[in-house]
PDB file of C-alpha atoms in Angstrom:
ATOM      1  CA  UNK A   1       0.000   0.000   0.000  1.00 90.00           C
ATOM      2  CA  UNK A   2       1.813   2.917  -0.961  1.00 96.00           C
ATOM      3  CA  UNK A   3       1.088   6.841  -1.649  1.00 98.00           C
ATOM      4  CA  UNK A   4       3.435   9.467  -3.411  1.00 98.00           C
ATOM      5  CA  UNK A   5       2.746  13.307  -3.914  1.00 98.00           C
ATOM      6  CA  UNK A   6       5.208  14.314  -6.395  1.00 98.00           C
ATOM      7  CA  UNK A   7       5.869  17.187  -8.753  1.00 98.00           C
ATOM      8  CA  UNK A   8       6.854  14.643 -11.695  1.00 98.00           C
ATOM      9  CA  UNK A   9       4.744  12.795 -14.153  1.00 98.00           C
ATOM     10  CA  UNK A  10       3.945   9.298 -13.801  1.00 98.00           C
ATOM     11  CA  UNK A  11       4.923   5.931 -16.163  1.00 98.00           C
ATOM     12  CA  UNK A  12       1.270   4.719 -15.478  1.00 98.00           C
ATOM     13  CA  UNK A  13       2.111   1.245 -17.741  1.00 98.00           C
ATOM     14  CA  UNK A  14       5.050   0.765 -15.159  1.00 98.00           C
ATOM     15  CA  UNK A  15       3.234   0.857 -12.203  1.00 98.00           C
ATOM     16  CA  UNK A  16       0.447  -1.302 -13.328  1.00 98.00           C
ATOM     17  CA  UNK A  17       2.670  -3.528 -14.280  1.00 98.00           C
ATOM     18  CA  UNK A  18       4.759  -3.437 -11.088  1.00 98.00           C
ATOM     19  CA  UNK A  19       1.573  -3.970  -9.108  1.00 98.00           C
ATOM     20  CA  UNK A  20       0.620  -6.646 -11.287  1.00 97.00           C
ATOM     21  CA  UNK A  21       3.827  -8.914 -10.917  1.00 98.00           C
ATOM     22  CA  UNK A  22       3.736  -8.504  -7.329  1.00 97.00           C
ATOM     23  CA  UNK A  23       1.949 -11.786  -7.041  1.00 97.00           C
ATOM     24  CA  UNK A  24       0.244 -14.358  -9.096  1.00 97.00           C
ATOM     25  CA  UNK A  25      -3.084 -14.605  -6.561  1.00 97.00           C
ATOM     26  CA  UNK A  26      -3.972 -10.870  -8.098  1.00 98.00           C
ATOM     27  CA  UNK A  27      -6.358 -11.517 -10.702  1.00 98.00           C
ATOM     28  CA  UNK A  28      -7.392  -8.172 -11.271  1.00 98.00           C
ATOM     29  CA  UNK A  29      -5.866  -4.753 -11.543  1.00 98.00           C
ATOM     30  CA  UNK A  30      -8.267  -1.269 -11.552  1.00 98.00           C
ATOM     31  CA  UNK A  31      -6.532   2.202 -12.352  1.00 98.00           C
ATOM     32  CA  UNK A  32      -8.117   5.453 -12.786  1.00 98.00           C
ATOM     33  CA  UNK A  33      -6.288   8.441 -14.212  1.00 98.00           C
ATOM     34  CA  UNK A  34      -7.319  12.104 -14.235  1.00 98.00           C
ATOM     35  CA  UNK A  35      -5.805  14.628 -16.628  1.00 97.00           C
ATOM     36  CA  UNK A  36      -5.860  18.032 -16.728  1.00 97.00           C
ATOM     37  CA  UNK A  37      -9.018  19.236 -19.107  1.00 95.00           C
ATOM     38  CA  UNK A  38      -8.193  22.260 -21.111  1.00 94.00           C
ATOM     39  CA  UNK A  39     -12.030  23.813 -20.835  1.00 90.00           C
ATOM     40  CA  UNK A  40     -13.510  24.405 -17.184  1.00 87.00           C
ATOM     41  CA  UNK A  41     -16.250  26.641 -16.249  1.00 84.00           C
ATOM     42  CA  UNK A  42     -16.781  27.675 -19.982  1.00 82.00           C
ATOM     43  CA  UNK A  43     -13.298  28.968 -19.683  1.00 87.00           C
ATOM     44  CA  UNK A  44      -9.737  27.895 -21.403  1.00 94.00           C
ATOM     45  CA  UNK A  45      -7.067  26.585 -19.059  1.00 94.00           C
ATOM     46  CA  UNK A  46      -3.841  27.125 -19.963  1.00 96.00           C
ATOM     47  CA  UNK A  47      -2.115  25.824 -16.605  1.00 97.00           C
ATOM     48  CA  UNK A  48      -3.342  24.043 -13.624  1.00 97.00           C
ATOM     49  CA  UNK A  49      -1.417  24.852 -10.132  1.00 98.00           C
ATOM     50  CA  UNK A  50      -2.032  22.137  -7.314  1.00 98.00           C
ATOM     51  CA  UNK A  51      -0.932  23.381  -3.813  1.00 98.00           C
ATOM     52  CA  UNK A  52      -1.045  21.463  -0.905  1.00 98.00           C
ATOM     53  CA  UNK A  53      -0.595  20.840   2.600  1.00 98.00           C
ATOM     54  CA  UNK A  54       2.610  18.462   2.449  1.00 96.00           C
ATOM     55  CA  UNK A  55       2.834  17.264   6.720  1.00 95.00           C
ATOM     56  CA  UNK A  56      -1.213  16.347   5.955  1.00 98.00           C
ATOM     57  CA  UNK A  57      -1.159  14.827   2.489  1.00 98.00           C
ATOM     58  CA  UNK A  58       0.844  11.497   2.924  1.00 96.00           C
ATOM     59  CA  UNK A  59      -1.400  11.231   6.031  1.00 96.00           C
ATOM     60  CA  UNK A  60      -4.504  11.409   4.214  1.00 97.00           C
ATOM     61  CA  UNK A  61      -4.295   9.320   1.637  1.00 98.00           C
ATOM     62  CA  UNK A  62      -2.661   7.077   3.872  1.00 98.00           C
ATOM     63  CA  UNK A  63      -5.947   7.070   5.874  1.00 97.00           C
ATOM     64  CA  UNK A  64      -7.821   6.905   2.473  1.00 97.00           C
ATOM     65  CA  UNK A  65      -5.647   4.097   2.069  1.00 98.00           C
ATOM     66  CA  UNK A  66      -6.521   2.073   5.374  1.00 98.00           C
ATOM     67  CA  UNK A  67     -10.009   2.910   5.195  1.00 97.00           C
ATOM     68  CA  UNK A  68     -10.407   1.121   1.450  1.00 98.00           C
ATOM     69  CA  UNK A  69      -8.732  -2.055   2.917  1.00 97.00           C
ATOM     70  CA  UNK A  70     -10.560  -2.575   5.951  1.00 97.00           C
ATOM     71  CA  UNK A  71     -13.854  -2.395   3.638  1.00 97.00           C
ATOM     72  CA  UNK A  72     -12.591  -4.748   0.902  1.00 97.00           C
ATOM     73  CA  UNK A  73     -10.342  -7.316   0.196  1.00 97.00           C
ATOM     74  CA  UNK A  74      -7.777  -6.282  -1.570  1.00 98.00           C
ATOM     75  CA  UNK A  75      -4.197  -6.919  -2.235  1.00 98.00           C
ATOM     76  CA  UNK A  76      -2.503  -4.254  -2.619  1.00 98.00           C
ATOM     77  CA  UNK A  77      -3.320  -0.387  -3.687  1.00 98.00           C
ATOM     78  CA  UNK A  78      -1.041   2.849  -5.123  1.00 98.00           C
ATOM     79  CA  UNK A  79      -2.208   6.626  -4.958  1.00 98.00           C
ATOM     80  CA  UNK A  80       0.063   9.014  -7.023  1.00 98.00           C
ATOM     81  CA  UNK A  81      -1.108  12.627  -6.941  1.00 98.00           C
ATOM     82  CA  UNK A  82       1.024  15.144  -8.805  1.00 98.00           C
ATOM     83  CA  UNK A  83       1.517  19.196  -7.684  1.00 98.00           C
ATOM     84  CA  UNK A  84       2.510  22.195  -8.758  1.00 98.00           C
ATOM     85  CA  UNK A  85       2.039  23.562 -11.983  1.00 98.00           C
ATOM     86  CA  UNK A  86       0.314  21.350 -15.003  1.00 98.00           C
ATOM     87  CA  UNK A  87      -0.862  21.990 -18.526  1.00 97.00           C
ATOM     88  CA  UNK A  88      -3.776  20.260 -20.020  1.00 97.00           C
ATOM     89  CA  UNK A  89      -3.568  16.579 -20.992  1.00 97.00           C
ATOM     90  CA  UNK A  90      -0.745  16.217 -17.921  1.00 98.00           C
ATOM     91  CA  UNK A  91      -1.816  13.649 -15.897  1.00 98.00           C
ATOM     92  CA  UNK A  92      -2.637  14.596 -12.352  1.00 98.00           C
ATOM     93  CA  UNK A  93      -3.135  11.256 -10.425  1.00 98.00           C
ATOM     94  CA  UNK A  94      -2.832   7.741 -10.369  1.00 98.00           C
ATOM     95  CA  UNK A  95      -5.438   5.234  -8.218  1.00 98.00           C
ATOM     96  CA  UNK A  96      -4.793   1.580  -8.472  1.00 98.00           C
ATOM     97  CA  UNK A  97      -6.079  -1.698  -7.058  1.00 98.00           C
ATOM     98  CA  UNK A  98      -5.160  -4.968  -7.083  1.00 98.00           C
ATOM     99  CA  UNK A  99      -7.235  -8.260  -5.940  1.00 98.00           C
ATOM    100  CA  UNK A 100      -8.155 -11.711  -6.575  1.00 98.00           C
ATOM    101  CA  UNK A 101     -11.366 -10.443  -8.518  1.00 97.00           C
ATOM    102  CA  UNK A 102     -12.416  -7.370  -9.932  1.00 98.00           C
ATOM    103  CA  UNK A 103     -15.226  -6.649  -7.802  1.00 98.00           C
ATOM    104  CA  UNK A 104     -13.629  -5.699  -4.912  1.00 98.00           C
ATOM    105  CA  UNK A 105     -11.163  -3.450  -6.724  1.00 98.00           C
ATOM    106  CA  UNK A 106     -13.422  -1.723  -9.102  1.00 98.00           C
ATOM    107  CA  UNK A 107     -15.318  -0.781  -5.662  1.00 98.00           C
ATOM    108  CA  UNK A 108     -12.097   0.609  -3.772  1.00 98.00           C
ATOM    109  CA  UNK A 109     -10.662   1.936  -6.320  1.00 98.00           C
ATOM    110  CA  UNK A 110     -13.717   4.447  -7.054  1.00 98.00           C
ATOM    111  CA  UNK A 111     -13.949   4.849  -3.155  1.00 98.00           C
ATOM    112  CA  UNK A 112     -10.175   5.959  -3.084  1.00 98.00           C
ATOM    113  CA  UNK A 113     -11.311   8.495  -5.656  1.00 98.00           C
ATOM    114  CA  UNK A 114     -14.312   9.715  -3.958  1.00 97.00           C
ATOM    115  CA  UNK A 115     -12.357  10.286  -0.679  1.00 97.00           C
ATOM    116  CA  UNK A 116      -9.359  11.479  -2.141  1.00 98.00           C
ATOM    117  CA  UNK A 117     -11.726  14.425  -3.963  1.00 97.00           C
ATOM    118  CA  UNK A 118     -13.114  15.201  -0.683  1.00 95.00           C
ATOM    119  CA  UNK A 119     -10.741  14.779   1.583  1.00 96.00           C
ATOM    120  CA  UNK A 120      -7.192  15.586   0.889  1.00 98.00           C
ATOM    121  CA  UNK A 121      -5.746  18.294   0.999  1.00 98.00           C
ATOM    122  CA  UNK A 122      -4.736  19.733  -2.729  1.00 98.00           C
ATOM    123  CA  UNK A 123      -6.318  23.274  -4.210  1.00 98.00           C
ATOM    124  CA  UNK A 124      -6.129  23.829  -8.017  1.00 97.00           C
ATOM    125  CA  UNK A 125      -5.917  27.189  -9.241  1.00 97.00           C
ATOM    126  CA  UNK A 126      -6.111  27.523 -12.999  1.00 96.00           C
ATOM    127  CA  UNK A 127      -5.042  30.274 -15.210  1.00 96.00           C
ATOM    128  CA  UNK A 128      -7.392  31.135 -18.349  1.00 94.00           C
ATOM    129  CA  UNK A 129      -7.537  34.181 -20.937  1.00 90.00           C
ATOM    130  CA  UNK A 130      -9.584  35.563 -18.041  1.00 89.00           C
ATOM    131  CA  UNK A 131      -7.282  35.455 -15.384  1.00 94.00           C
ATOM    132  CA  UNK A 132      -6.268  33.185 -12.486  1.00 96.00           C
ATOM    133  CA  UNK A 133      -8.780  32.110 -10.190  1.00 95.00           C
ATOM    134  CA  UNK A 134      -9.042  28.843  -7.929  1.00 96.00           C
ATOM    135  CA  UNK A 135     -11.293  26.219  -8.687  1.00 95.00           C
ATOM    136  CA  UNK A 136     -14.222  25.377  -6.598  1.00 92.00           C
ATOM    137  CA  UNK A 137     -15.381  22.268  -4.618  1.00 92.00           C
ATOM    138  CA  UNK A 138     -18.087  20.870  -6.193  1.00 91.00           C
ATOM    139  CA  UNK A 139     -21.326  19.512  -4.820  1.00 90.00           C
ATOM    140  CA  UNK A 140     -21.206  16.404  -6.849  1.00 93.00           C
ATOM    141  CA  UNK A 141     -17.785  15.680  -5.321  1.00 94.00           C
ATOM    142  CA  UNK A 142     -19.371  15.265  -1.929  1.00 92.00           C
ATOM    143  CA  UNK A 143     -22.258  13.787  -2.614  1.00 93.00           C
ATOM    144  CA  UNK A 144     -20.056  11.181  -4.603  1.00 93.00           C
ATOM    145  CA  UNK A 145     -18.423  10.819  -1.431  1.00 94.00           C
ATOM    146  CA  UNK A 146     -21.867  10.490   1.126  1.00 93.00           C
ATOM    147  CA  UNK A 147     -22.541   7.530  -1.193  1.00 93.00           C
ATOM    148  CA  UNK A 148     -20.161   5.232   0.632  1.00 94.00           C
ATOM    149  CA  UNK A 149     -21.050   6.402   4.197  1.00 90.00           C
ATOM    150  CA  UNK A 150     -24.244   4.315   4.352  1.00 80.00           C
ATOM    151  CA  UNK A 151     -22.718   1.328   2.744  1.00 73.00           C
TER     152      UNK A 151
ATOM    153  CA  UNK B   1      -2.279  28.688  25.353  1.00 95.00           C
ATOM    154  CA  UNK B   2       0.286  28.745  22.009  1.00 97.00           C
ATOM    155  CA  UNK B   3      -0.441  27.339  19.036  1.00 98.00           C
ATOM    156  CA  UNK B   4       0.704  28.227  15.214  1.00 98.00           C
ATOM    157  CA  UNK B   5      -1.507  28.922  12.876  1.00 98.00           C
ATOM    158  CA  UNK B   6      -1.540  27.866   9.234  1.00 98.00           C
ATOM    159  CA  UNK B   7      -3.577  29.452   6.056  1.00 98.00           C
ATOM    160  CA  UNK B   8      -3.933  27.315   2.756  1.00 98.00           C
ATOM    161  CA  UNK B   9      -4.745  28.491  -1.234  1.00 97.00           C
ATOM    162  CA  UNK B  10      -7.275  31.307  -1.322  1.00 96.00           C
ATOM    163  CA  UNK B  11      -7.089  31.841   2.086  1.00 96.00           C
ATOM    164  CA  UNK B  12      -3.487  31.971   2.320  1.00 97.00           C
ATOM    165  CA  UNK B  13      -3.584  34.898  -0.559  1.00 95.00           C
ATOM    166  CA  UNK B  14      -6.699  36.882   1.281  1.00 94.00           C
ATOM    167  CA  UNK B  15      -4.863  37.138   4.626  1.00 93.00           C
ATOM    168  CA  UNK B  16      -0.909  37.110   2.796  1.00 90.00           C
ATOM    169  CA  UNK B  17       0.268  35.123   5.049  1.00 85.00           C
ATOM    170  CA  UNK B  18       0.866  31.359   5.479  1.00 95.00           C
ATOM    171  CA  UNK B  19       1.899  30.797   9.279  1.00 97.00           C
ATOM    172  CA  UNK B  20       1.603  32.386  12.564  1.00 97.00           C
ATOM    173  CA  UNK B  21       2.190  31.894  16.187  1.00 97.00           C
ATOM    174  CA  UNK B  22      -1.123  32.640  18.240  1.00 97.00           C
ATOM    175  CA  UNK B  23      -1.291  33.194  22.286  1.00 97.00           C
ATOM    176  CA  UNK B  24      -4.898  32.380  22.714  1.00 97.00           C
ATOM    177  CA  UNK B  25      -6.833  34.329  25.130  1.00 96.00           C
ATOM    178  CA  UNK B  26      -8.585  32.211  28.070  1.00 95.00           C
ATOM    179  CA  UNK B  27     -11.871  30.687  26.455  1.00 94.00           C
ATOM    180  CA  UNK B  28     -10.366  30.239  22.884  1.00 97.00           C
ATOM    181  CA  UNK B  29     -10.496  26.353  23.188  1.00 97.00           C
ATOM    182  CA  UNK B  30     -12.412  25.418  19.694  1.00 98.00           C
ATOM    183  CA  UNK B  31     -12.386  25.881  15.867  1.00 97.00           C
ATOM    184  CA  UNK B  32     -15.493  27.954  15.987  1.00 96.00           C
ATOM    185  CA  UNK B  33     -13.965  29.847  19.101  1.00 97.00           C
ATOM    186  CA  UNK B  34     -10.588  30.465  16.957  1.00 97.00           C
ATOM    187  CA  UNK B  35     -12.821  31.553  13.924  1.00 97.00           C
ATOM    188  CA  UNK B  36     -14.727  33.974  15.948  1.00 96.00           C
ATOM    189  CA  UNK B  37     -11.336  35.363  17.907  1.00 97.00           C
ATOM    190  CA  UNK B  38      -9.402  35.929  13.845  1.00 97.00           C
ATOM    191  CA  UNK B  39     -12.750  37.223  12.439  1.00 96.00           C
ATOM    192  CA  UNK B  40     -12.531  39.799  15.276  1.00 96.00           C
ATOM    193  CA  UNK B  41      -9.599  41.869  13.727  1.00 96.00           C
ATOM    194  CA  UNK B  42     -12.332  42.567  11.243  1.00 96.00           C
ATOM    195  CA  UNK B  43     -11.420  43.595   7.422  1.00 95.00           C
ATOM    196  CA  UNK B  44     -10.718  40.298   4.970  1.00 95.00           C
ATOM    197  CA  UNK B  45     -10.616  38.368   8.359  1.00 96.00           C
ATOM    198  CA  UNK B  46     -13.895  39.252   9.245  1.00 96.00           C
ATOM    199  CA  UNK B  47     -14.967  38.026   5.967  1.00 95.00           C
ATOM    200  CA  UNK B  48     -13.370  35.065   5.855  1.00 95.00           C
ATOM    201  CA  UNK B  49     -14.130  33.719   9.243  1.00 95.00           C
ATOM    202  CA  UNK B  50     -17.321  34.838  10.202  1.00 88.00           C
ATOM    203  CA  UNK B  51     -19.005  32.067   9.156  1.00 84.00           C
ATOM    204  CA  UNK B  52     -20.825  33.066   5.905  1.00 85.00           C
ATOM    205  CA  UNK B  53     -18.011  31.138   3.770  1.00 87.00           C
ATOM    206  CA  UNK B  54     -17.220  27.529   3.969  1.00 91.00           C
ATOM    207  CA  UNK B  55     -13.372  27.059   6.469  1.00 96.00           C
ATOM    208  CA  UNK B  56     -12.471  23.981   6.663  1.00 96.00           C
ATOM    209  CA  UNK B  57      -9.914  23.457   9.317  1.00 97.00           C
ATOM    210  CA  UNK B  58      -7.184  20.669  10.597  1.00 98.00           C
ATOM    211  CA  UNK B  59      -5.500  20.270  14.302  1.00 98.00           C
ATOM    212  CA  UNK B  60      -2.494  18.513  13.617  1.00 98.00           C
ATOM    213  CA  UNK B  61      -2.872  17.330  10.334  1.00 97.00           C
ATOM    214  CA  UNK B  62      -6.653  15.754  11.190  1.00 96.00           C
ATOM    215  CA  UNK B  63      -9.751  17.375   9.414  1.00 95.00           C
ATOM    216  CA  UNK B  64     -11.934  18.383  12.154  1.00 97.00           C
ATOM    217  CA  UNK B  65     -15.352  19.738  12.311  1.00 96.00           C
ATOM    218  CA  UNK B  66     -15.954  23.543  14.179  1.00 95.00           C
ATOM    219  CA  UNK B  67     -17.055  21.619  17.234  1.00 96.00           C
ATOM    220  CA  UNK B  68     -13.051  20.386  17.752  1.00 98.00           C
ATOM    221  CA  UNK B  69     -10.921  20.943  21.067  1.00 98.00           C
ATOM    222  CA  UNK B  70      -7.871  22.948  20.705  1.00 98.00           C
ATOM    223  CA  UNK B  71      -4.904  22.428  22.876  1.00 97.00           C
ATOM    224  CA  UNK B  72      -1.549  23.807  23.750  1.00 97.00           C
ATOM    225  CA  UNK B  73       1.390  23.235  21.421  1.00 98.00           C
ATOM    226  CA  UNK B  74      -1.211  22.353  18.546  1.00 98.00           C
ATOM    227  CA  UNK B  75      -1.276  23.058  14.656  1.00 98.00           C
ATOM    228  CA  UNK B  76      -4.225  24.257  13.453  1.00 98.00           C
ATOM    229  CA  UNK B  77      -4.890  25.037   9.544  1.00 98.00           C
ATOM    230  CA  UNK B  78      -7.604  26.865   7.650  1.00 98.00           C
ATOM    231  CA  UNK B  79      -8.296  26.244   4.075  1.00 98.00           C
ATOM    232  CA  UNK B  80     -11.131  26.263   1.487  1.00 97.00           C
ATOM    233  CA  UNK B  81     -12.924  23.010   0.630  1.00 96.00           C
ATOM    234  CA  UNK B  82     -10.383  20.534  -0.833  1.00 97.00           C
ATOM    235  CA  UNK B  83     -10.066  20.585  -4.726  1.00 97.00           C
ATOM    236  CA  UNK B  84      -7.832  17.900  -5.700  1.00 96.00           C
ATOM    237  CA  UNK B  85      -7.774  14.436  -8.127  1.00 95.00           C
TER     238      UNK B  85
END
């Protein structure tokens, strides 16, 4: 189970396959990757800034981490979540799963996401022709999140 | 009681700064209590922490909700609703 905050890009074919190989009982491996859109808002983004709270980051997704793996039975998991300044197309972050069958890593792997969206701490701030501004939190986000609170 | 104080993305840029050591009066033992005491040297702080926008705030690198005890030697950040993934 490991987490990295990082200001470099990510070989995402590497460390799928890295996860993969780590034992032959996985029989399933889930990834998501997010990438920087170049519309938001109605608006053209020419960069994306993440900042962050570095001494709280590793914890939370740590915690994100632990919570995934006490719900489902997994084998092993990888959060990579990028900062500082990104164009469009740049991918942002990396969640993975691995487990004996997809099920149980298609679910953690879109939990991971949920909580990670919620509740680490990373701001984006995008500059457009109209200026700099920071993005908002979105609704959707949270109520993404609420989902897995009664399950 | 001491504690430091740290400010995170928007803000961070409202007040222009990103740390500070506070000596909290007697009674200053929450989050809301803390929002209420910055929100009190009025201007941008007033804006930002008198409750009409959306703080969230960590005590040593925990998220915790207004309702959260504050104690001596702790960390205690203030940021906007997290945007990241």
């Amino acid at each position: 189970m490991s987490v990295r905050v990082q200001l470099e890009d990510f070989d995402v074919a590497a460390e799928l396959r890295a996860l993969r190989l780590a034992s032959a009982e996985i029989g399933a491996v889930v990834s998501f990757v997010g990438q920087v859109r170049d519309i938001n808002d109605g608006d053209d983004v020419q960069t994306l800034t993440l900042e962050h709270y570095p001494e709280m980051t590793t914890r939370a997704l740590e915690k994100i981490t632990q919570e995934a793996q006490s719900r489902w039975d997994i084998h092993d998991s990888l959060i990579i979540h990028r900062v500082g300044t990104l164009k469009p197309q740049d991918q942002i972050v990396l969640v993975a799963v691995t487990s004996q069958h997809r099920g149980e890593a298609f679910k953690a792997c879109e939990f991971m996401m949920d909580y990670l969206k919620t509740q680490a701490p990373f701001w984006k701030k995008e500059a457009t022709s109209q200026g700099e501004r920071w993005v908002d939190a979105k609704l959707s986000d949270d109520e993404a999140q609420a989902r897995w609170e009664s399950e | 009681m001491n504690i430091k104080v740290l400010y995170f993305a928007r803000i961070k840029e409202s007040v222009n700064y990103s740390t500070e050591d506070l000596v909290l009066p007697t009674g200053v033992t929450t989050v809301t209590a803390l929002k209420n005491h910055l929100a009190e040297r009025g201007g941008t702080w007033a804006t930002l922490f008198d409750g009409q926008q959306m703080v969230r705030a960590a005590i040593n690198h925990e998220l915790v909700e207004n309702m959260a005890p504050i104690s001596e030697g702790d960390e205690v950040a203030f940021f906007p609703p997290v945007t990241g993934g």
